[in-house]
Amino acid sequence: MSKVLVINGPNLNLLGSREPHIYGSTTLADVENGLRAQAAELGLELDCFQSNHEGAIVDRIHQARAEGVGFVIINPGAYTHTSVAIRDAFGGVAIPFVEVHISNVHKREAFRHHSYLSDIAEAVMAGFGTLGYGLALQFVASRLR
């Protein structure tokens, strides 16, 4: 069974209550539960991780290699625009990943238009709301087959 890791970065633990006009009312628990059910249907093993701390995210990416994770889905939150460390972690473990953003970052503030991850990601999902996670998982399943 192929292993998939879903990583959510800073402030995503506040989904459902944080700026619902941008991020909607779906909670992170709702997203994770939906992904677990979808993964089971797709024959994938899924683990979820959220942290507000950059180093913890880097450590989790490193750990993923030791666990035999075949693909990562990551919403790096604000670290998208600032973290060379997360980029280097992906380079160091050579695990393919999909970058996910709930909002369309290109319709937002100019500083959100640059990602340190997009050019090394297998795919980028932005602006699909929380539906983007499920679409990313479908893509991952197709790649792992």
PDB file of C-alpha atoms in Angstrom:
ATOM      1  CA  MET A   1       0.000   0.000   0.000  1.00  0.00           C
ATOM      2  CA  SER A   2       1.435   3.387  -1.001  1.00  0.00           C
ATOM      3  CA  LYS A   3       1.943   5.918   1.777  1.00  0.00           C
ATOM      4  CA  VAL A   4       0.874   9.536   1.450  1.00  0.00           C
ATOM      5  CA  LEU A   5       1.614  12.276   3.955  1.00  0.00           C
ATOM      6  CA  VAL A   6      -0.494  15.437   4.213  1.00  0.00           C
ATOM      7  CA  ILE A   7       1.264  18.380   5.859  1.00  0.00           C
ATOM      8  CA  ASN A   8      -0.473  21.587   6.876  1.00  0.00           C
ATOM      9  CA  GLY A   9       1.524  24.594   7.968  1.00  0.00           C
ATOM     10  CA  PRO A  10       0.934  27.584  10.219  1.00  0.00           C
ATOM     11  CA  ASN A  11      -2.555  28.719  11.125  1.00  0.00           C
ATOM     12  CA  LEU A  12      -4.268  25.907   9.244  1.00  0.00           C
ATOM     13  CA  ASN A  13      -5.284  24.490  12.619  1.00  0.00           C
ATOM     14  CA  LEU A  14      -7.696  27.464  12.659  1.00  0.00           C
ATOM     15  CA  LEU A  15      -9.583  26.376   9.533  1.00  0.00           C
ATOM     16  CA  GLY A  16     -13.296  26.839   9.985  1.00  0.00           C
ATOM     17  CA  SER A  17     -12.912  29.891  12.198  1.00  0.00           C
ATOM     18  CA  ARG A  18     -10.053  31.841  10.594  1.00  0.00           C
ATOM     19  CA  GLU A  19     -11.194  34.333   7.954  1.00  0.00           C
ATOM     20  CA  PRO A  20     -14.095  32.198   6.717  1.00  0.00           C
ATOM     21  CA  HIS A  21     -14.677  34.654   3.852  1.00  0.00           C
ATOM     22  CA  ILE A  22     -11.297  33.490   2.464  1.00  0.00           C
ATOM     23  CA  TYR A  23     -10.890  29.938   3.795  1.00  0.00           C
ATOM     24  CA  GLY A  24     -14.484  28.773   4.267  1.00  0.00           C
ATOM     25  CA  SER A  25     -16.082  27.053   7.259  1.00  0.00           C
ATOM     26  CA  THR A  26     -14.630  23.558   6.827  1.00  0.00           C
ATOM     27  CA  THR A  27     -12.341  22.594   9.712  1.00  0.00           C
ATOM     28  CA  LEU A  28      -8.964  20.915   9.399  1.00  0.00           C
ATOM     29  CA  ALA A  29     -10.457  17.837  11.085  1.00  0.00           C
ATOM     30  CA  ASP A  30     -13.163  17.781   8.378  1.00  0.00           C
ATOM     31  CA  VAL A  31     -10.498  17.973   5.654  1.00  0.00           C
ATOM     32  CA  GLU A  32      -8.407  15.216   7.237  1.00  0.00           C
ATOM     33  CA  ASN A  33     -11.382  12.912   7.813  1.00  0.00           C
ATOM     34  CA  GLY A  34     -12.497  13.358   4.209  1.00  0.00           C
ATOM     35  CA  LEU A  35      -8.990  12.619   2.945  1.00  0.00           C
ATOM     36  CA  ARG A  36      -8.715   9.482   5.088  1.00  0.00           C
ATOM     37  CA  ALA A  37     -11.978   8.159   3.641  1.00  0.00           C
ATOM     38  CA  GLN A  38     -10.902   9.032   0.094  1.00  0.00           C
ATOM     39  CA  ALA A  39      -7.466   7.453   0.622  1.00  0.00           C
ATOM     40  CA  ALA A  40      -9.075   4.229   1.829  1.00  0.00           C
ATOM     41  CA  GLU A  41     -11.193   4.111  -1.345  1.00  0.00           C
ATOM     42  CA  LEU A  42      -8.062   4.680  -3.422  1.00  0.00           C
ATOM     43  CA  GLY A  43      -6.092   2.001  -1.575  1.00  0.00           C
ATOM     44  CA  LEU A  44      -3.655   4.475  -0.052  1.00  0.00           C
ATOM     45  CA  GLU A  45      -2.266   4.730   3.464  1.00  0.00           C
ATOM     46  CA  LEU A  46      -2.612   8.352   4.665  1.00  0.00           C
ATOM     47  CA  ASP A  47      -1.076  10.236   7.559  1.00  0.00           C
ATOM     48  CA  CYS A  48      -1.791  13.866   8.452  1.00  0.00           C
ATOM     49  CA  PHE A  49       0.424  16.387  10.243  1.00  0.00           C
ATOM     50  CA  GLN A  50      -0.015  20.056  11.136  1.00  0.00           C
ATOM     51  CA  SER A  51       2.420  22.421  12.761  1.00  0.00           C
ATOM     52  CA  ASN A  52       2.825  26.143  13.215  1.00  0.00           C
ATOM     53  CA  HIS A  53       6.597  25.629  13.489  1.00  0.00           C
ATOM     54  CA  GLU A  54       8.892  25.534  10.479  1.00  0.00           C
ATOM     55  CA  GLY A  55      11.445  23.198  12.070  1.00  0.00           C
ATOM     56  CA  ALA A  56       8.756  20.669  12.978  1.00  0.00           C
ATOM     57  CA  ILE A  57       7.614  20.637   9.347  1.00  0.00           C
ATOM     58  CA  VAL A  58      11.201  20.130   8.156  1.00  0.00           C
ATOM     59  CA  ASP A  59      11.631  17.292  10.665  1.00  0.00           C
ATOM     60  CA  ARG A  60       8.369  15.669   9.478  1.00  0.00           C
ATOM     61  CA  ILE A  61       9.523  15.804   5.855  1.00  0.00           C
ATOM     62  CA  HIS A  62      12.808  14.125   6.853  1.00  0.00           C
ATOM     63  CA  GLN A  63      10.921  11.458   8.820  1.00  0.00           C
ATOM     64  CA  ALA A  64       8.730  10.759   5.777  1.00  0.00           C
ATOM     65  CA  ARG A  65      11.680   9.323   3.863  1.00  0.00           C
ATOM     66  CA  ALA A  66      12.457   6.860   6.659  1.00  0.00           C
ATOM     67  CA  GLU A  67       8.784   5.807   6.669  1.00  0.00           C
ATOM     68  CA  GLY A  68       8.747   5.093   2.944  1.00  0.00           C
ATOM     69  CA  VAL A  69       6.264   7.837   2.108  1.00  0.00           C
ATOM     70  CA  GLY A  70       5.731   7.878  -1.645  1.00  0.00           C
ATOM     71  CA  PHE A  71       4.142  11.305  -1.994  1.00  0.00           C
ATOM     72  CA  VAL A  72       3.447  14.397   0.113  1.00  0.00           C
ATOM     73  CA  ILE A  73       0.570  16.840  -0.153  1.00  0.00           C
ATOM     74  CA  ILE A  74       1.530  20.092   1.557  1.00  0.00           C
ATOM     75  CA  ASN A  75      -0.239  23.331   2.314  1.00  0.00           C
ATOM     76  CA  PRO A  76       2.725  25.259   3.672  1.00  0.00           C
ATOM     77  CA  GLY A  77       0.611  28.290   4.545  1.00  0.00           C
ATOM     78  CA  ALA A  78       2.709  31.424   4.979  1.00  0.00           C
ATOM     79  CA  TYR A  79       5.911  29.352   4.769  1.00  0.00           C
ATOM     80  CA  THR A  80       5.182  29.098   1.035  1.00  0.00           C
ATOM     81  CA  HIS A  81       6.554  32.598   0.651  1.00  0.00           C
ATOM     82  CA  THR A  82       9.441  32.445   3.127  1.00  0.00           C
ATOM     83  CA  SER A  83      10.859  28.967   3.684  1.00  0.00           C
ATOM     84  CA  VAL A  84      14.006  27.934   1.933  1.00  0.00           C
ATOM     85  CA  ALA A  85      14.334  25.329   4.716  1.00  0.00           C
ATOM     86  CA  ILE A  86      11.159  23.492   3.646  1.00  0.00           C
ATOM     87  CA  ARG A  87      12.280  23.668   0.023  1.00  0.00           C
ATOM     88  CA  ASP A  88      15.671  22.219   0.962  1.00  0.00           C
ATOM     89  CA  ALA A  89      14.006  19.467   3.012  1.00  0.00           C
ATOM     90  CA  PHE A  90      12.092  18.314  -0.064  1.00  0.00           C
ATOM     91  CA  GLY A  91      15.294  18.450  -2.092  1.00  0.00           C
ATOM     92  CA  GLY A  92      17.068  16.410   0.556  1.00  0.00           C
ATOM     93  CA  VAL A  93      14.523  13.589   0.737  1.00  0.00           C
ATOM     94  CA  ALA A  94      13.572  13.527  -2.959  1.00  0.00           C
ATOM     95  CA  ILE A  95       9.895  12.752  -2.224  1.00  0.00           C
ATOM     96  CA  PRO A  96       7.529  14.167  -4.848  1.00  0.00           C
ATOM     97  CA  PHE A  97       4.870  16.541  -3.553  1.00  0.00           C
ATOM     98  CA  VAL A  98       1.820  18.583  -4.458  1.00  0.00           C
ATOM     99  CA  GLU A  99       1.527  22.143  -3.147  1.00  0.00           C
ATOM    100  CA  VAL A 100      -2.021  23.062  -2.092  1.00  0.00           C
ATOM    101  CA  HIS A 101      -3.540  26.444  -1.275  1.00  0.00           C
ATOM    102  CA  ILE A 102      -7.162  26.897  -0.294  1.00  0.00           C
ATOM    103  CA  SER A 103      -7.372  30.427  -1.673  1.00  0.00           C
ATOM    104  CA  ASN A 104      -6.155  31.619  -5.052  1.00  0.00           C
ATOM    105  CA  VAL A 105      -2.922  33.185  -3.850  1.00  0.00           C
ATOM    106  CA  HIS A 106      -2.541  34.994  -7.184  1.00  0.00           C
ATOM    107  CA  LYS A 107      -5.666  37.055  -6.469  1.00  0.00           C
ATOM    108  CA  ARG A 108      -4.304  38.165  -3.108  1.00  0.00           C
ATOM    109  CA  GLU A 109      -1.503  40.387  -1.863  1.00  0.00           C
ATOM    110  CA  ALA A 110       1.585  40.623  -4.065  1.00  0.00           C
ATOM    111  CA  PHE A 111       3.836  38.953  -1.467  1.00  0.00           C
ATOM    112  CA  ARG A 112       1.700  35.802  -1.775  1.00  0.00           C
ATOM    113  CA  HIS A 113       2.422  35.482  -5.501  1.00  0.00           C
ATOM    114  CA  HIS A 114       5.865  33.943  -4.979  1.00  0.00           C
ATOM    115  CA  SER A 115       6.334  30.378  -3.766  1.00  0.00           C
ATOM    116  CA  TYR A 116       9.629  28.800  -2.805  1.00  0.00           C
ATOM    117  CA  LEU A 117       8.086  25.397  -3.571  1.00  0.00           C
ATOM    118  CA  SER A 118       6.062  25.635  -6.784  1.00  0.00           C
ATOM    119  CA  ASP A 119       8.947  25.151  -9.192  1.00  0.00           C
ATOM    120  CA  ILE A 120       9.947  21.848  -7.566  1.00  0.00           C
ATOM    121  CA  ALA A 121       6.379  20.590  -6.927  1.00  0.00           C
ATOM    122  CA  GLU A 122       4.793  17.943  -9.140  1.00  0.00           C
ATOM    123  CA  ALA A 123       1.632  20.061  -9.215  1.00  0.00           C
ATOM    124  CA  VAL A 124       0.095  23.108  -7.553  1.00  0.00           C
ATOM    125  CA  MET A 125      -3.549  23.435  -6.532  1.00  0.00           C
ATOM    126  CA  ALA A 126      -4.722  26.954  -5.671  1.00  0.00           C
ATOM    127  CA  GLY A 127      -8.147  28.488  -5.327  1.00  0.00           C
ATOM    128  CA  PHE A 128     -10.232  25.309  -5.188  1.00  0.00           C
ATOM    129  CA  GLY A 129     -11.074  25.767  -1.505  1.00  0.00           C
ATOM    130  CA  THR A 130     -10.681  22.662   0.619  1.00  0.00           C
ATOM    131  CA  LEU A 131     -11.733  20.637  -2.439  1.00  0.00           C
ATOM    132  CA  GLY A 132      -8.140  21.148  -3.619  1.00  0.00           C
ATOM    133  CA  TYR A 133      -6.903  18.593  -1.086  1.00  0.00           C
ATOM    134  CA  GLY A 134      -9.126  15.879  -2.550  1.00  0.00           C
ATOM    135  CA  LEU A 135      -8.147  16.804  -6.092  1.00  0.00           C
ATOM    136  CA  ALA A 136      -4.502  16.626  -5.070  1.00  0.00           C
ATOM    137  CA  LEU A 137      -5.064  13.164  -3.568  1.00  0.00           C
ATOM    138  CA  GLN A 138      -6.661  11.977  -6.823  1.00  0.00           C
ATOM    139  CA  PHE A 139      -3.611  13.241  -8.701  1.00  0.00           C
ATOM    140  CA  VAL A 140      -1.271  11.530  -6.242  1.00  0.00           C
ATOM    141  CA  ALA A 141      -3.157   8.237  -6.599  1.00  0.00           C
ATOM    142  CA  SER A 142      -2.801   8.423 -10.380  1.00  0.00           C
ATOM    143  CA  ARG A 143       0.944   9.028 -10.044  1.00  0.00           C
ATOM    144  CA  LEU A 144       1.449   6.183  -7.578  1.00  0.00           C
ATOM    145  CA  ARG A 145      -0.284   3.612  -9.788  1.00  0.00           C
TER     146      ARG A 145
END
